[in-house]
mmCIF file of C-alpha atoms in Angstrom:
data_model
loop_
_atom_site.group_PDB
_atom_site.id
_atom_site.type_symbol
_atom_site.label_atom_id
_atom_site.label_comp_id
_atom_site.label_asym_id
_atom_site.label_seq_id
_atom_site.Cartn_x
_atom_site.Cartn_y
_atom_site.Cartn_z
ATOM 1 C CA UNK K 1420 -0.373 0.557 0.589
ATOM 2 C CA UNK K 1421 1.254 3.671 -0.109
ATOM 3 C CA UNK K 1422 -0.549 6.409 1.065
ATOM 4 C CA UNK K 1423 0.674 9.638 -0.614
ATOM 5 C CA UNK K 1424 0.173 13.264 0.052
ATOM 6 C CA UNK K 1425 0.470 16.799 -1.302
ATOM 7 C CA UNK K 1426 0.836 20.698 0.460
ATOM 8 C CA UNK K 1427 1.037 24.105 -0.580
ATOM 9 C CA UNK K 1428 3.709 24.419 1.164
ATOM 10 C CA UNK K 1429 3.790 28.671 0.294
ATOM 11 C CA UNK K 1430 8.004 28.803 1.106
ATOM 12 C CA UNK K 1431 9.939 25.290 1.729
ATOM 13 C CA UNK K 1432 12.465 26.395 3.861
ATOM 14 C CA UNK K 1433 10.695 27.884 6.257
ATOM 15 C CA UNK K 1434 8.497 25.089 6.568
ATOM 16 C CA UNK K 1435 11.354 23.045 6.753
ATOM 17 C CA UNK K 1436 10.794 21.482 10.672
ATOM 18 C CA UNK K 1437 6.586 21.570 10.128
ATOM 19 C CA UNK K 1438 7.386 19.433 7.247
ATOM 20 C CA UNK K 1439 9.957 17.139 9.602
ATOM 21 C CA UNK K 1440 7.180 16.504 11.986
ATOM 22 C CA UNK K 1441 4.931 16.253 9.964
ATOM 23 C CA UNK K 1442 6.228 13.206 7.783
ATOM 24 C CA UNK K 1443 7.955 11.674 11.395
ATOM 25 C CA UNK K 1444 5.085 11.365 12.711
ATOM 26 C CA UNK K 1445 2.127 10.378 9.632
ATOM 27 C CA UNK K 1446 4.729 7.955 7.302
ATOM 28 C CA UNK K 1447 3.801 9.217 4.471
ATOM 29 C CA UNK K 1448 5.317 6.960 1.969
ATOM 30 C CA UNK K 1449 5.675 10.153 -0.828
ATOM 31 C CA UNK K 1450 4.915 14.179 -0.351
ATOM 32 C CA UNK K 1451 4.555 15.948 -3.096
ATOM 33 C CA UNK K 1452 5.041 19.446 -2.394
ATOM 34 C CA UNK K 1453 4.578 22.770 -4.039
ATOM 35 C CA UNK K 1454 5.656 26.315 -3.562
ATOM 36 C CA UNK K 1455 9.201 25.572 -2.248
ATOM 37 C CA UNK K 1456 10.459 29.023 -3.260
ATOM 38 C CA UNK K 1457 14.117 27.658 -4.123
ATOM 39 C CA UNK K 1458 16.411 28.122 -6.261
ATOM 40 C CA UNK K 1459 20.388 25.866 -6.506
ATOM 41 C CA UNK K 1460 21.221 28.615 -3.904
ATOM 42 C CA UNK K 1461 19.512 25.952 -1.601
ATOM 43 C CA UNK K 1462 21.425 22.607 -1.867
ATOM 44 C CA UNK K 1463 19.755 19.189 -1.611
ATOM 45 C CA UNK K 1464 21.297 18.427 1.655
ATOM 46 C CA UNK K 1465 19.340 21.964 2.696
ATOM 47 C CA UNK K 1466 16.289 20.359 2.708
ATOM 48 C CA UNK K 1467 15.821 17.114 3.065
ATOM 49 C CA UNK K 1468 14.633 15.129 5.543
ATOM 50 C CA UNK K 1469 15.331 11.485 7.352
ATOM 51 C CA UNK K 1470 14.404 8.635 5.892
ATOM 52 C CA UNK K 1471 13.365 9.807 2.245
ATOM 53 C CA UNK K 1472 14.202 11.228 -1.292
ATOM 54 C CA UNK K 1473 14.058 15.101 -2.821
ATOM 55 C CA UNK K 1474 13.511 15.171 -6.033
ATOM 56 C CA UNK K 1475 13.050 19.134 -7.773
ATOM 57 C CA UNK K 1476 12.187 21.573 -10.024
ATOM 58 C CA UNK K 1477 12.974 24.934 -8.769
ATOM 59 C CA UNK K 1478 11.624 27.765 -10.463
ATOM 60 C CA UNK K 1479 13.029 30.442 -8.668
ATOM 61 C CA UNK K 1480 14.280 31.632 -5.130
ATOM 62 C CA UNK K 1481 9.860 33.792 -5.233
ATOM 63 C CA UNK K 1482 8.286 31.835 -6.572
ATOM 64 C CA UNK K 1483 6.999 28.448 -7.787
ATOM 65 C CA UNK K 1484 8.575 25.189 -8.456
ATOM 66 C CA UNK K 1485 7.870 21.153 -7.096
ATOM 67 C CA UNK K 1486 9.963 19.474 -4.618
ATOM 68 C CA UNK K 1487 8.845 15.054 -3.697
ATOM 69 C CA UNK K 1488 9.526 13.723 -1.106
ATOM 70 C CA UNK K 1489 9.664 10.082 -0.849
ATOM 71 C CA UNK K 1490 9.872 7.265 2.144
ATOM 72 C CA UNK K 1491 13.706 5.476 1.265
ATOM 73 C CA UNK K 1492 11.800 1.380 1.565
ATOM 74 C CA UNK K 1493 10.632 2.239 -2.361
ATOM 75 C CA UNK K 1494 12.283 2.473 -4.564
ATOM 76 C CA UNK K 1495 12.499 5.575 -6.798
ATOM 77 C CA UNK K 1496 13.865 7.277 -9.803
ATOM 78 C CA UNK K 1497 12.698 10.432 -11.370
ATOM 79 C CA UNK K 1498 11.274 10.753 -14.783
ATOM 80 C CA UNK K 1499 13.344 13.286 -16.768
ATOM 81 C CA UNK K 1500 11.969 12.649 -19.819
ATOM 82 C CA UNK K 1501 8.785 14.672 -18.395
ATOM 83 C CA UNK K 1502 10.247 16.736 -15.652
ATOM 84 C CA UNK K 1503 9.237 19.944 -17.102
ATOM 85 C CA UNK K 1504 10.647 22.861 -15.475
ATOM 86 C CA UNK K 1505 8.153 24.820 -18.243
ATOM 87 C CA UNK K 1506 5.075 23.585 -16.459
ATOM 88 C CA UNK K 1507 6.514 23.346 -13.029
ATOM 89 C CA UNK K 1508 5.876 19.823 -12.747
ATOM 90 C CA UNK K 1509 8.382 16.299 -11.174
ATOM 91 C CA UNK K 1510 7.790 12.890 -11.993
ATOM 92 C CA UNK K 1511 9.464 9.602 -11.228
ATOM 93 C CA UNK K 1512 8.965 5.955 -11.262
ATOM 94 C CA UNK K 1513 8.235 3.605 -8.226
ATOM 95 C CA UNK K 1514 8.724 0.389 -8.104
ATOM 96 C CA UNK K 1515 6.885 -2.095 -6.125
ATOM 97 C CA UNK K 1516 8.581 -5.076 -5.968
ATOM 98 C CA UNK K 1517 6.477 -8.058 -7.077
ATOM 99 C CA UNK K 1518 4.257 -5.145 -8.761
ATOM 100 C CA UNK K 1519 3.795 -2.745 -12.097
ATOM 101 C CA UNK K 1520 5.706 0.633 -12.258
ATOM 102 C CA UNK K 1521 3.457 3.366 -10.725
ATOM 103 C CA UNK K 1522 3.992 6.981 -11.531
ATOM 104 C CA UNK K 1523 3.192 10.465 -9.577
ATOM 105 C CA UNK K 1524 3.985 12.917 -10.558
ATOM 106 C CA UNK K 1525 4.016 16.658 -7.962
ATOM 107 C CA UNK K 1526 2.454 18.674 -10.495
ATOM 108 C CA UNK K 1527 2.247 23.469 -9.556
ATOM 109 C CA UNK K 1528 0.004 25.724 -12.066
ATOM 110 C CA UNK K 1529 0.360 29.693 -11.224
ATOM 111 C CA UNK K 1530 -2.000 31.859 -11.070
ATOM 112 C CA UNK K 1531 -2.185 33.522 -14.980
ATOM 113 C CA UNK K 1532 -4.038 36.229 -16.168
ATOM 114 C CA UNK K 1533 -4.461 34.384 -19.196
ATOM 115 C CA UNK K 1534 -5.930 31.379 -16.985
ATOM 116 C CA UNK K 1535 -8.509 29.350 -19.615
ATOM 117 C CA UNK K 1536 -4.838 28.865 -22.275
ATOM 118 C CA UNK K 1537 -2.317 28.670 -19.371
ATOM 119 C CA UNK K 1538 -4.600 24.814 -18.628
ATOM 120 C CA UNK K 1539 -4.959 24.674 -21.709
ATOM 121 C CA UNK K 1540 -1.276 23.951 -22.229
ATOM 122 C CA UNK K 1541 -1.392 22.268 -19.141
ATOM 123 C CA UNK K 1542 -3.685 19.697 -20.184
ATOM 124 C CA UNK K 1543 -1.904 19.063 -22.931
ATOM 125 C CA UNK K 1544 1.432 18.875 -21.685
ATOM 126 C CA UNK K 1545 -0.098 15.962 -18.793
ATOM 127 C CA UNK K 1546 -1.468 14.235 -22.629
ATOM 128 C CA UNK K 1547 1.845 13.699 -23.694
ATOM 129 C CA UNK K 1548 2.526 12.526 -20.795
ATOM 130 C CA UNK K 1549 0.443 10.041 -20.593
ATOM 131 C CA UNK K 1550 1.851 9.042 -24.098
ATOM 132 C CA UNK K 1551 5.430 8.893 -23.056
ATOM 133 C CA UNK K 1552 4.374 5.814 -20.574
ATOM 134 C CA UNK K 1553 2.922 2.448 -21.660
ATOM 135 C CA UNK K 1554 -0.719 2.230 -21.957
ATOM 136 C CA UNK K 1555 -2.463 2.018 -19.231
ATOM 137 C CA UNK K 1556 -0.864 3.042 -16.193
ATOM 138 C CA UNK K 1557 -0.722 3.492 -12.734
ATOM 139 C CA UNK K 1558 -0.879 6.941 -12.591
ATOM 140 C CA UNK K 1559 -1.496 9.979 -8.970
ATOM 141 C CA UNK K 1560 -1.025 13.559 -10.033
ATOM 142 C CA UNK K 1561 -0.975 16.005 -7.876
ATOM 143 C CA UNK K 1562 -0.454 19.092 -7.432
ATOM 144 C CA UNK K 1563 -1.484 23.078 -6.519
ATOM 145 C CA UNK K 1564 -4.365 23.777 -10.394
ATOM 146 C CA UNK K 1565 -5.722 27.060 -9.566
ATOM 147 C CA UNK K 1566 -8.984 26.192 -10.883
ATOM 148 C CA UNK K 1567 -11.484 26.088 -8.177
ATOM 149 C CA UNK K 1568 -13.359 22.742 -9.514
ATOM 150 C CA UNK K 1569 -16.424 23.013 -7.294
ATOM 151 C CA UNK K 1570 -16.570 25.411 -9.570
ATOM 152 C CA UNK K 1571 -18.959 24.938 -13.493
ATOM 153 C CA UNK K 1572 -16.437 27.305 -15.758
ATOM 154 C CA UNK K 1573 -14.603 26.090 -18.556
ATOM 155 C CA UNK K 1574 -10.795 25.595 -16.336
ATOM 156 C CA UNK K 1575 -12.775 23.467 -15.058
ATOM 157 C CA UNK K 1576 -14.426 21.570 -17.951
ATOM 158 C CA UNK K 1577 -11.057 20.885 -19.328
ATOM 159 C CA UNK K 1578 -8.824 20.091 -16.126
ATOM 160 C CA UNK K 1579 -12.436 17.474 -17.260
ATOM 161 C CA UNK K 1580 -12.064 16.927 -20.155
ATOM 162 C CA UNK K 1581 -8.425 15.716 -19.337
ATOM 163 C CA UNK K 1582 -9.744 13.385 -16.636
ATOM 164 C CA UNK K 1583 -12.072 11.952 -19.478
ATOM 165 C CA UNK K 1584 -9.364 11.010 -21.919
ATOM 166 C CA UNK K 1585 -7.725 9.567 -19.978
ATOM 167 C CA UNK K 1586 -9.438 7.867 -17.585
ATOM 168 C CA UNK K 1587 -8.463 10.053 -14.064
ATOM 169 C CA UNK K 1588 -10.847 10.151 -11.654
ATOM 170 C CA UNK K 1589 -10.255 13.725 -9.512
ATOM 171 C CA UNK K 1590 -10.848 12.862 -5.775
ATOM 172 C CA UNK K 1591 -11.012 15.932 -3.809
ATOM 173 C CA UNK K 1592 -14.091 17.255 -2.487
ATOM 174 C CA UNK K 1593 -13.734 19.562 0.496
ATOM 175 C CA UNK K 1594 -11.850 22.838 0.073
ATOM 176 C CA UNK K 1595 -8.511 22.554 0.860
ATOM 177 C CA UNK K 1596 -7.611 26.755 0.701
ATOM 178 C CA UNK K 1597 -9.831 28.655 3.004
ATOM 179 C CA UNK K 1598 -9.612 32.427 3.242
ATOM 180 C CA UNK K 1599 -12.334 34.830 5.275
ATOM 181 C CA UNK K 1600 -13.824 35.993 2.241
ATOM 182 C CA UNK K 1601 -13.961 32.110 0.219
ATOM 183 C CA UNK K 1602 -13.151 28.682 0.081
ATOM 184 C CA UNK K 1603 -11.630 27.531 -3.439
ATOM 185 C CA UNK K 1604 -11.223 23.207 -4.487
ATOM 186 C CA UNK K 1605 -7.639 23.603 -5.749
ATOM 187 C CA UNK K 1606 -5.275 21.769 -4.287
ATOM 188 C CA UNK K 1607 -6.880 18.342 -6.683
ATOM 189 C CA UNK K 1608 -5.283 14.871 -6.843
ATOM 190 C CA UNK K 1609 -5.391 13.037 -10.187
ATOM 191 C CA UNK K 1610 -5.433 8.971 -10.690
ATOM 192 C CA UNK K 1611 -6.264 6.511 -13.023
ATOM 193 C CA UNK K 1612 -5.727 3.473 -10.615
ATOM 194 C CA UNK K 1613 -8.627 1.679 -9.154
ATOM 195 C CA UNK K 1614 -6.146 1.037 -6.084
ATOM 196 C CA UNK K 1615 -7.137 4.492 -4.740
ATOM 197 C CA UNK K 1616 -8.744 5.528 -1.157
ATOM 198 C CA UNK K 1617 -9.366 7.866 0.993
ATOM 199 C CA UNK K 1618 -9.022 11.069 -0.241
ATOM 200 C CA UNK K 1619 -8.489 13.406 3.124
ATOM 201 C CA UNK K 1620 -7.838 16.953 2.986
ATOM 202 C CA UNK K 1621 -7.038 17.985 6.705
ATOM 203 C CA UNK K 1622 -5.544 22.271 8.048
ATOM 204 C CA UNK K 1623 -1.854 21.983 9.825
ATOM 205 C CA UNK K 1624 -1.711 25.582 9.953
ATOM 206 C CA UNK K 1625 1.766 25.150 7.597
ATOM 207 C CA UNK K 1626 -0.004 27.596 4.989
ATOM 208 C CA UNK K 1627 -2.844 28.638 3.382
ATOM 209 C CA UNK K 1628 -3.460 25.537 1.828
ATOM 210 C CA UNK K 1629 -4.352 22.698 3.227
ATOM 211 C CA UNK K 1630 -2.930 18.925 3.125
ATOM 212 C CA UNK K 1631 -4.097 16.132 0.275
ATOM 213 C CA UNK K 1632 -3.607 12.631 0.685
ATOM 214 C CA UNK K 1633 -4.907 9.503 -0.715
ATOM 215 C CA UNK K 1634 -4.635 6.275 0.131
ATOM 216 C CA UNK K 1635 -3.456 2.368 -2.317
ATOM 217 C CA UNK K 1636 -5.194 -0.528 -0.895
ATOM 218 C CA UNK K 1637 -2.487 -2.772 -1.118
ATOM 219 C CA UNK K 1638 -3.270 -4.851 -4.473
ATOM 220 C CA UNK K 1639 -3.016 -8.318 -4.164
ATOM 221 C CA UNK K 1640 -1.733 -10.774 -5.330
ATOM 222 C CA UNK K 1641 -3.844 -14.157 -6.933
ATOM 223 C CA UNK K 1642 -1.333 -17.427 -7.888
ATOM 224 C CA UNK K 1643 -3.585 -20.627 -9.518
ATOM 225 C CA UNK K 1644 -1.453 -23.457 -8.787
ATOM 226 C CA UNK K 1645 -0.024 -25.304 -11.653
ATOM 227 C CA UNK K 1646 -0.261 -28.976 -12.621
ATOM 228 C CA UNK K 1647 2.720 -30.776 -12.778
ATOM 229 C CA UNK K 1648 3.050 -34.412 -15.510
ATOM 230 C CA UNK K 1649 5.881 -35.434 -14.485
ATOM 231 C CA UNK K 1650 7.030 -40.043 -15.511
ATOM 232 C CA UNK K 1651 8.570 -41.606 -11.771
ATOM 233 C CA UNK K 1652 11.958 -43.023 -12.451
ATOM 234 C CA UNK K 1653 12.337 -43.969 -9.088
ATOM 235 C CA UNK K 1654 11.926 -47.281 -10.150
ATOM 236 C CA UNK K 1655 13.269 -47.114 -12.998
ATOM 237 C CA UNK K 1656 16.400 -50.486 -15.109
ATOM 238 C CA UNK K 1657 18.037 -49.225 -17.496
ATOM 239 C CA UNK K 1658 19.390 -52.664 -18.827
ATOM 240 C CA UNK K 1659 15.137 -53.676 -19.005
ATOM 241 C CA UNK K 1660 14.660 -49.889 -20.906
ATOM 242 C CA UNK K 1661 16.448 -51.442 -23.241
ATOM 243 C CA UNK K 1662 15.686 -54.929 -23.762
ATOM 244 C CA UNK K 1663 12.304 -53.962 -24.030
ATOM 245 C CA UNK K 1664 13.499 -51.381 -26.873
ATOM 246 C CA UNK K 1665 15.285 -54.227 -28.361
ATOM 247 C CA UNK K 1666 12.129 -56.319 -28.696
ATOM 248 C CA UNK K 1667 10.433 -53.512 -30.999
ATOM 249 C CA UNK K 1668 9.404 -54.032 -33.926
ATOM 250 C CA UNK K 1669 10.756 -50.694 -35.462
ATOM 251 C CA UNK K 1670 9.711 -51.818 -39.294
ATOM 252 C CA UNK K 1671 6.721 -49.309 -39.447
ATOM 253 C CA UNK K 1672 9.042 -46.371 -38.766
ATOM 254 C CA UNK K 1673 12.266 -47.296 -41.080
ATOM 255 C CA UNK K 1674 9.815 -47.530 -43.740
ATOM 256 C CA UNK K 1675 8.098 -44.872 -43.690
ATOM 257 C CA UNK K 1676 8.340 -42.102 -45.690
ATOM 258 C CA UNK K 1677 5.716 -39.380 -43.908
ATOM 259 C CA UNK K 1678 7.284 -36.946 -41.208
ATOM 260 C CA UNK K 1679 4.823 -37.128 -39.382
#
């Protein structure tokens, strides 16, 4: 089983202690982080977590950036061909024991004055990512899309169309960003996994976004019994066998002109 979470931290460096406590208490297998606001001046060792390996895609120190913390108990690697700075996304491949790979993406779409065109670009980007992985692969996409999925508008229609084209389900139903004057569901979880269960939204007080996490339940591997028939040579007598072969009339075989 996998516990996968997402949080827009609005600045990673100032929240490191909170995240360290969070990972120690909840033991998430994968934590996707948005708006890290770090650049190349911040080394991996500056933002590392005990028991986790990190994958990052920075923008600048004053905005954007995505990150993934993956437990060292998992076998993971970054998919560089899919992880694009322009689209602020980082992809990893998770290889569970005795199971097919699982693909996890942490993505952030910043607000834009041309939101409709921007969401279209992101949708096309994600569609192209699916074209580069094996058909039928299990995928989890978590991130701040800055699209209030609770509203029925053109932006939501684009997200729903993306889900329809790639058989994805959007699992977040509660508001993920609540202010004094508004509330919106903009931190989303998209997945095509039939094992995805129990999507939960929790306000941690770390940022103005709530934590979103989903559980991928453990799969049961069923193996059918295999019957193997074989000849027992426990009482085999080599001399008697050769004698039986010598007493057989092989003339019909020798004279045959048909190999079958």
